[in-house]
Amino acid sequence: MGGQGEKPALLVGGRRVDGRGVEDVRPLKIVARVLNDAEGSAYVEWGKNKVLAGVYGPRECIPRHDQSLYRAVVKCRYNMAPFSGAEEHGRSGPNRRSKEISKVIKEAFENVIISENFPKTEISIFVEVLQSDGGTRCAAVTAAAVALADAGIPMKDLIGAVAVCKIDGQMAVDPGKEEDNFGESDMPIAFSPRTGDVLLFQMDGLLTREELARGLELARKASMKIREAQMEAIRKVYDEPKEDRFLLIG
Ligand code: CDP
């Protein structure tokens, strides 16, 4: 939405700018337990996005006036590294966009973390975007869910997120940066696969009811693939535990 310069054709003969069909998700790789000192961590490569998530907690909630007597407080900080994209130069620390994304991620996880088990504590989710190419908030949710599972935080479900977009009049899943910038609409969504609940839902642009329904259908299908990749990453750290945590992704 709102891309600069002349709008390129986004859909030619049913193929998108990177050759994908409208139902295709970009290649997704997830590795869990990549950081030594975080209690849980995950690295996600999704198309050209590279996102790292680290989780701490439950630990003492500081400052104390943030504490709840009844549950753990979930905190999230989403940050783009200064070198993560052509537009991002890391000039001024947190900005409106990063605060918004941190807030929607925190709210998505507040619905699945069984926080009543840990009164007076906090669970902190840190997300660093190392490289961005459209869809970093979805990659952040997907990475954070694996990092939380790696930290052993009890959750009702393993959630993942994916965006859908409208490009040249058609709905498509998982927009890349060009589709994000020049498409007619962009809608990131997170589902709880077990209950079907929608835990994150944002929208840029306009869609008809039919387009919205088609978008939800595309996102639900894609969520299943994302969940598979998340489960595989978690299974791998238990099946092949390793002492040293380092990032090697081929
Ligand atoms: O990343 P996401 O799609 O969740 O959020 P967005 O605000 O719709 O941003 C779309 C894309 O624009 C990002 O993924 C980045 O590739 C790029 N961007 C950037 O490079 N620097 C920024 N400060 C904001 C966005």
mmCIF file of C-alpha atoms and ligand atoms in Angstrom:
data_model
loop_
_atom_site.group_PDB
_atom_site.id
_atom_site.type_symbol
_atom_site.label_atom_id
_atom_site.label_comp_id
_atom_site.label_asym_id
_atom_site.label_seq_id
_atom_site.Cartn_x
_atom_site.Cartn_y
_atom_site.Cartn_z
ATOM 1 C CA MET A 1 0.000 0.000 0.000
ATOM 2 C CA GLY A 2 1.208 3.473 -0.864
ATOM 3 C CA GLY A 3 4.336 2.387 -2.735
ATOM 4 C CA GLN A 4 6.573 5.049 -4.285
ATOM 5 C CA GLY A 5 7.109 5.208 -8.038
ATOM 6 C CA GLU A 6 5.169 3.586 -10.838
ATOM 7 C CA LYS A 7 3.068 0.553 -9.903
ATOM 8 C CA PRO A 8 4.435 -2.637 -11.501
ATOM 9 C CA ALA A 9 2.134 -5.429 -12.758
ATOM 10 C CA LEU A 10 1.694 -7.716 -9.747
ATOM 11 C CA LEU A 11 -0.172 -10.591 -11.386
ATOM 12 C CA VAL A 12 0.551 -11.762 -14.930
ATOM 13 C CA GLY A 13 -1.174 -14.911 -16.214
ATOM 14 C CA GLY A 14 -1.944 -15.998 -12.644
ATOM 15 C CA ARG A 15 1.734 -15.658 -11.590
ATOM 16 C CA ARG A 16 3.056 -13.139 -9.097
ATOM 17 C CA VAL A 17 6.231 -11.041 -9.357
ATOM 18 C CA ASP A 18 8.326 -13.833 -7.806
ATOM 19 C CA GLY A 19 6.606 -16.586 -9.822
ATOM 20 C CA ARG A 20 4.279 -17.776 -7.061
ATOM 21 C CA GLY A 21 0.603 -18.615 -7.487
ATOM 22 C CA VAL A 22 -1.956 -16.809 -5.305
ATOM 23 C CA GLU A 23 -2.088 -19.650 -2.748
ATOM 24 C CA ASP A 24 1.680 -20.101 -2.415
ATOM 25 C CA VAL A 25 3.573 -19.129 0.730
ATOM 26 C CA ARG A 26 7.218 -18.003 0.373
ATOM 27 C CA PRO A 27 9.821 -20.572 1.494
ATOM 28 C CA LEU A 28 9.776 -20.793 5.296
ATOM 29 C CA LYS A 29 12.550 -22.143 7.534
ATOM 30 C CA ILE A 30 12.417 -22.172 11.315
ATOM 31 C CA VAL A 31 15.145 -23.140 13.769
ATOM 32 C CA ALA A 32 14.411 -23.246 17.500
ATOM 33 C CA ARG A 33 16.867 -22.745 20.386
ATOM 34 C CA VAL A 34 19.484 -20.607 18.690
ATOM 35 C CA LEU A 35 20.506 -18.311 21.575
ATOM 36 C CA ASN A 36 22.523 -19.408 24.602
ATOM 37 C CA ASP A 37 21.192 -17.097 27.266
ATOM 38 C CA ALA A 38 17.576 -16.570 26.348
ATOM 39 C CA GLU A 39 15.236 -19.120 27.929
ATOM 40 C CA GLY A 40 13.622 -19.753 24.585
ATOM 41 C CA SER A 41 14.550 -18.629 21.102
ATOM 42 C CA ALA A 42 13.846 -19.114 17.428
ATOM 43 C CA TYR A 43 15.112 -17.911 14.081
ATOM 44 C CA VAL A 44 12.824 -17.596 11.094
ATOM 45 C CA GLU A 45 13.693 -17.117 7.446
ATOM 46 C CA TRP A 46 10.565 -16.417 5.481
ATOM 47 C CA GLY A 47 11.217 -15.370 1.906
ATOM 48 C CA LYS A 48 13.874 -12.694 2.377
ATOM 49 C CA ASN A 49 12.752 -11.875 5.933
ATOM 50 C CA LYS A 50 15.181 -12.857 8.691
ATOM 51 C CA VAL A 51 13.779 -12.616 12.183
ATOM 52 C CA LEU A 52 15.175 -13.629 15.569
ATOM 53 C CA ALA A 53 13.027 -14.034 18.696
ATOM 54 C CA GLY A 54 14.216 -14.448 22.301
ATOM 55 C CA VAL A 55 12.027 -15.104 25.336
ATOM 56 C CA TYR A 56 12.671 -14.616 29.054
ATOM 57 C CA GLY A 57 10.427 -15.590 31.925
ATOM 58 C CA PRO A 58 8.349 -16.074 33.847
ATOM 59 C CA ARG A 59 10.603 -13.771 35.897
ATOM 60 C CA GLU A 60 10.052 -11.018 38.449
ATOM 61 C CA CYS A 61 8.008 -8.224 36.922
ATOM 62 C CA ILE A 62 9.897 -4.940 37.029
ATOM 63 C CA PRO A 63 8.799 -2.198 37.603
ATOM 64 C CA ARG A 64 6.585 -3.571 40.342
ATOM 65 C CA HIS A 65 3.661 -1.325 39.473
ATOM 66 C CA ASP A 66 3.340 -3.336 36.217
ATOM 67 C CA GLN A 67 2.756 -6.541 38.223
ATOM 68 C CA SER A 68 -0.543 -8.380 38.394
ATOM 69 C CA LEU A 69 -1.481 -10.402 41.477
ATOM 70 C CA TYR A 70 -3.416 -12.768 39.249
ATOM 71 C CA ARG A 71 -1.307 -13.484 36.201
ATOM 72 C CA ALA A 72 1.975 -13.033 34.382
ATOM 73 C CA VAL A 73 2.239 -9.801 32.401
ATOM 74 C CA VAL A 74 3.210 -10.385 28.760
ATOM 75 C CA LYS A 75 5.613 -7.809 27.312
ATOM 76 C CA CYS A 76 6.846 -7.567 23.738
ATOM 77 C CA ARG A 77 9.455 -5.494 21.964
ATOM 78 C CA TYR A 78 9.593 -5.695 18.186
ATOM 79 C CA ASN A 79 12.579 -3.927 16.676
ATOM 80 C CA MET A 80 13.983 -3.528 13.182
ATOM 81 C CA ALA A 81 17.762 -3.568 12.956
ATOM 82 C CA PRO A 82 19.152 -0.413 11.280
ATOM 83 C CA PHE A 83 20.434 -2.551 8.399
ATOM 84 C CA SER A 84 17.220 -4.542 7.978
ATOM 85 C CA GLY A 85 15.822 -2.786 4.937
ATOM 86 C CA ALA A 86 16.175 0.078 2.513
ATOM 87 C CA GLU A 87 13.680 2.236 4.437
ATOM 88 C CA GLU A 88 14.827 1.418 7.954
ATOM 89 C CA HIS A 89 17.759 3.396 9.299
ATOM 90 C CA GLY A 90 17.163 2.929 13.045
ATOM 91 C CA ARG A 91 17.313 6.675 13.618
ATOM 92 C CA SER A 92 15.208 7.167 16.674
ATOM 93 C CA GLY A 93 14.703 3.959 18.673
ATOM 94 C CA PRO A 94 11.083 2.878 19.050
ATOM 95 C CA ASN A 95 8.719 4.584 16.608
ATOM 96 C CA ARG A 96 4.974 4.535 16.041
ATOM 97 C CA ARG A 97 5.164 1.498 13.786
ATOM 98 C CA SER A 98 7.369 -0.601 16.087
ATOM 99 C CA LYS A 99 5.184 0.301 19.108
ATOM 100 C CA GLU A 100 2.066 -0.724 17.215
ATOM 101 C CA ILE A 101 3.587 -4.031 16.108
ATOM 102 C CA SER A 102 4.882 -4.753 19.645
ATOM 103 C CA LYS A 103 1.363 -4.110 20.965
ATOM 104 C CA VAL A 104 -0.458 -6.372 18.508
ATOM 105 C CA ILE A 105 2.031 -9.206 19.078
ATOM 106 C CA LYS A 106 1.688 -8.898 22.868
ATOM 107 C CA GLU A 107 -2.115 -8.945 22.598
ATOM 108 C CA ALA A 108 -2.084 -12.021 20.364
ATOM 109 C CA PHE A 109 0.011 -13.950 22.894
ATOM 110 C CA GLU A 110 -1.994 -12.752 25.913
ATOM 111 C CA ASN A 111 -4.806 -14.872 24.512
ATOM 112 C CA VAL A 112 -2.837 -18.125 24.418
ATOM 113 C CA ILE A 113 -0.275 -17.982 27.241
ATOM 114 C CA ILE A 114 -1.663 -19.584 30.416
ATOM 115 C CA SER A 115 -0.572 -16.574 32.432
ATOM 116 C CA GLU A 116 -2.740 -17.335 35.518
ATOM 117 C CA ASN A 117 -0.115 -19.920 36.482
ATOM 118 C CA PHE A 118 2.496 -17.219 37.155
ATOM 119 C CA PRO A 119 1.167 -14.294 39.211
ATOM 120 C CA LYS A 120 3.446 -11.272 39.819
ATOM 121 C CA THR A 121 5.792 -12.255 36.995
ATOM 122 C CA GLU A 122 6.466 -11.093 33.477
ATOM 123 C CA ILE A 123 7.115 -12.988 30.272
ATOM 124 C CA SER A 124 9.202 -10.934 27.851
ATOM 125 C CA ILE A 125 9.270 -11.478 24.112
ATOM 126 C CA PHE A 126 12.011 -9.738 22.131
ATOM 127 C CA VAL A 127 11.962 -9.750 18.356
ATOM 128 C CA GLU A 128 14.746 -8.420 16.162
ATOM 129 C CA VAL A 129 14.149 -8.092 12.444
ATOM 130 C CA LEU A 130 17.546 -8.602 10.811
ATOM 131 C CA GLN A 131 16.268 -8.359 7.252
ATOM 132 C CA SER A 132 12.841 -7.323 6.043
ATOM 133 C CA ASP A 133 10.853 -7.984 2.911
ATOM 134 C CA GLY A 134 7.187 -7.495 3.772
ATOM 135 C CA GLY A 135 5.376 -9.483 6.460
ATOM 136 C CA THR A 136 7.793 -9.008 9.333
ATOM 137 C CA ARG A 137 5.026 -8.834 11.969
ATOM 138 C CA CYS A 138 3.760 -12.237 10.809
ATOM 139 C CA ALA A 139 7.290 -13.653 10.859
ATOM 140 C CA ALA A 140 7.694 -12.126 14.336
ATOM 141 C CA VAL A 141 4.561 -13.851 15.700
ATOM 142 C CA THR A 142 5.619 -17.137 14.094
ATOM 143 C CA ALA A 143 9.140 -16.922 15.583
ATOM 144 C CA ALA A 144 7.909 -15.763 19.005
ATOM 145 C CA ALA A 145 5.481 -18.690 19.298
ATOM 146 C CA VAL A 146 8.341 -21.168 18.749
ATOM 147 C CA ALA A 147 10.585 -19.262 21.191
ATOM 148 C CA LEU A 148 7.823 -19.353 23.852
ATOM 149 C CA ALA A 149 7.358 -23.094 23.324
ATOM 150 C CA ASP A 150 11.148 -23.543 23.558
ATOM 151 C CA ALA A 151 11.100 -21.636 26.871
ATOM 152 C CA GLY A 152 8.491 -24.093 28.167
ATOM 153 C CA ILE A 153 5.846 -21.408 28.627
ATOM 154 C CA PRO A 154 2.460 -23.165 28.818
ATOM 155 C CA MET A 155 0.176 -22.096 25.982
ATOM 156 C CA LYS A 156 -3.284 -23.124 24.865
ATOM 157 C CA ASP A 157 -2.109 -23.270 21.266
ATOM 158 C CA LEU A 158 0.852 -22.713 18.969
ATOM 159 C CA ILE A 159 -0.059 -19.688 16.907
ATOM 160 C CA GLY A 160 1.341 -18.481 13.622
ATOM 161 C CA ALA A 161 0.527 -15.490 11.457
ATOM 162 C CA VAL A 162 0.349 -14.777 7.748
ATOM 163 C CA ALA A 163 -0.859 -11.846 5.663
ATOM 164 C CA VAL A 164 -3.160 -11.842 2.668
ATOM 165 C CA CYS A 165 -3.342 -9.109 0.073
ATOM 166 C CA LYS A 166 -5.312 -7.921 -2.913
ATOM 167 C CA ILE A 167 -3.132 -7.581 -5.998
ATOM 168 C CA ASP A 168 -4.462 -6.501 -9.368
ATOM 169 C CA GLY A 169 -7.987 -7.299 -8.163
ATOM 170 C CA GLN A 170 -7.253 -10.801 -6.801
ATOM 171 C CA MET A 171 -6.676 -12.106 -3.290
ATOM 172 C CA ALA A 172 -3.268 -13.710 -2.637
ATOM 173 C CA VAL A 173 -1.490 -15.043 0.419
ATOM 174 C CA ASP A 174 1.799 -13.929 2.009
ATOM 175 C CA PRO A 175 2.599 -10.660 0.163
ATOM 176 C CA GLY A 176 6.231 -9.759 -0.434
ATOM 177 C CA LYS A 177 7.418 -6.174 -0.110
ATOM 178 C CA GLU A 178 6.436 -5.105 -3.635
ATOM 179 C CA GLU A 179 2.940 -6.587 -3.226
ATOM 180 C CA ASP A 180 2.706 -4.988 0.203
ATOM 181 C CA ASN A 181 3.697 -1.577 -1.198
ATOM 182 C CA PHE A 182 1.757 -1.595 -4.469
ATOM 183 C CA GLY A 183 -1.172 -3.936 -3.706
ATOM 184 C CA GLU A 184 -4.700 -2.634 -3.103
ATOM 185 C CA SER A 185 -5.014 -4.147 0.364
ATOM 186 C CA ASP A 186 -2.892 -5.903 3.006
ATOM 187 C CA MET A 187 -4.316 -7.917 5.903
ATOM 188 C CA PRO A 188 -2.072 -9.678 8.471
ATOM 189 C CA ILE A 189 -3.907 -12.379 10.453
ATOM 190 C CA ALA A 190 -3.006 -14.750 13.297
ATOM 191 C CA PHE A 191 -5.162 -17.771 14.043
ATOM 192 C CA SER A 192 -5.308 -20.145 16.924
ATOM 193 C CA PRO A 193 -5.284 -23.371 14.891
ATOM 194 C CA ARG A 194 -6.988 -25.398 17.645
ATOM 195 C CA THR A 195 -9.988 -23.122 18.185
ATOM 196 C CA GLY A 196 -9.990 -21.159 14.923
ATOM 197 C CA ASP A 197 -10.016 -17.892 16.936
ATOM 198 C CA VAL A 198 -8.534 -14.853 15.209
ATOM 199 C CA LEU A 199 -5.893 -13.344 17.505
ATOM 200 C CA LEU A 200 -4.438 -10.665 15.246
ATOM 201 C CA PHE A 201 -6.277 -8.904 12.500
ATOM 202 C CA GLN A 202 -5.232 -5.697 10.798
ATOM 203 C CA MET A 203 -6.148 -4.234 7.452
ATOM 204 C CA ASP A 204 -4.865 -1.604 5.067
ATOM 205 C CA GLY A 205 -7.051 -0.649 2.107
ATOM 206 C CA LEU A 206 -10.544 -1.834 1.278
ATOM 207 C CA LEU A 207 -12.028 -5.268 0.583
ATOM 208 C CA THR A 208 -15.523 -6.505 -0.246
ATOM 209 C CA ARG A 209 -17.142 -9.122 2.017
ATOM 210 C CA GLU A 210 -16.376 -11.809 -0.584
ATOM 211 C CA GLU A 211 -12.723 -10.767 -0.789
ATOM 212 C CA LEU A 212 -12.484 -10.789 2.993
ATOM 213 C CA ALA A 213 -13.920 -14.323 3.131
ATOM 214 C CA ARG A 214 -11.510 -15.495 0.414
ATOM 215 C CA GLY A 215 -8.619 -13.845 2.293
ATOM 216 C CA LEU A 216 -9.543 -15.643 5.510
ATOM 217 C CA GLU A 217 -9.748 -18.946 3.619
ATOM 218 C CA LEU A 218 -6.290 -18.398 2.073
ATOM 219 C CA ALA A 219 -4.834 -17.430 5.446
ATOM 220 C CA ARG A 220 -6.329 -20.458 7.195
ATOM 221 C CA LYS A 221 -4.833 -22.833 4.598
ATOM 222 C CA ALA A 222 -1.424 -21.147 4.865
ATOM 223 C CA SER A 223 -1.575 -21.260 8.684
ATOM 224 C CA MET A 224 -1.555 -25.065 8.537
ATOM 225 C CA LYS A 225 1.751 -25.014 6.622
ATOM 226 C CA ILE A 226 3.229 -22.520 9.054
ATOM 227 C CA ARG A 227 2.180 -24.653 12.007
ATOM 228 C CA GLU A 228 3.853 -27.701 10.452
ATOM 229 C CA ALA A 229 7.145 -25.793 10.129
ATOM 230 C CA GLN A 230 6.850 -24.590 13.733
ATOM 231 C CA MET A 231 6.138 -28.085 15.064
ATOM 232 C CA GLU A 232 9.061 -29.512 13.113
ATOM 233 C CA ALA A 233 11.420 -26.903 14.590
ATOM 234 C CA ILE A 234 10.265 -27.664 18.142
ATOM 235 C CA ARG A 235 10.418 -31.426 17.605
ATOM 236 C CA LYS A 236 13.962 -31.090 16.295
ATOM 237 C CA VAL A 237 15.338 -29.461 19.452
ATOM 238 C CA TYR A 238 13.950 -32.276 21.549
ATOM 239 C CA ASP A 239 14.947 -35.093 19.183
ATOM 240 C CA GLU A 240 18.450 -33.756 18.528
ATOM 241 C CA PRO A 241 19.428 -31.703 21.612
ATOM 242 C CA LYS A 242 22.720 -29.820 21.172
ATOM 243 C CA GLU A 243 25.008 -28.190 23.731
ATOM 244 C CA ASP A 244 26.193 -25.299 21.604
ATOM 245 C CA ARG A 245 23.577 -23.122 20.060
ATOM 246 C CA PHE A 246 24.626 -21.581 16.847
ATOM 247 C CA LEU A 247 22.855 -20.519 13.759
ATOM 248 C CA LEU A 248 23.514 -22.547 10.677
ATOM 249 C CA ILE A 249 20.855 -22.514 8.082
ATOM 250 C CA GLY A 250 21.505 -23.924 4.664
HETATM 251 O O1 CDP B 1 6.677 -5.941 7.830
HETATM 252 P P1 CDP B 1 5.186 -5.779 7.826
HETATM 253 O O2 CDP B 1 4.572 -6.138 6.486
HETATM 254 O O3 CDP B 1 4.533 -6.497 8.974
HETATM 255 O O4 CDP B 1 4.875 -4.236 8.103
HETATM 256 P P2 CDP B 1 4.673 -3.013 7.089
HETATM 257 O O5 CDP B 1 4.643 -1.787 7.965
HETATM 258 O O6 CDP B 1 3.497 -3.281 6.212
HETATM 259 O O7 CDP B 1 6.004 -2.947 6.247
HETATM 260 C C1 CDP B 1 6.153 -3.578 4.997
HETATM 261 C C2 CDP B 1 7.604 -3.685 4.659
HETATM 262 O O8 CDP B 1 8.155 -2.377 4.408
HETATM 263 C C3 CDP B 1 8.498 -4.267 5.751
HETATM 264 O O9 CDP B 1 8.444 -5.670 5.832
HETATM 265 C C4 CDP B 1 9.856 -3.782 5.276
HETATM 266 O O10 CDP B 1 10.333 -4.563 4.198
HETATM 267 C C5 CDP B 1 9.531 -2.377 4.770
HETATM 268 N N1 CDP B 1 9.819 -1.395 5.844
HETATM 269 C C6 CDP B 1 11.130 -0.966 6.023
HETATM 270 O O11 CDP B 1 12.040 -1.395 5.323
HETATM 271 N N2 CDP B 1 11.399 -0.049 7.026
HETATM 272 C C7 CDP B 1 10.440 0.441 7.806
HETATM 273 N N3 CDP B 1 10.726 1.321 8.725
HETATM 274 C C8 CDP B 1 9.115 0.002 7.632
HETATM 275 C C9 CDP B 1 8.830 -0.932 6.646
#
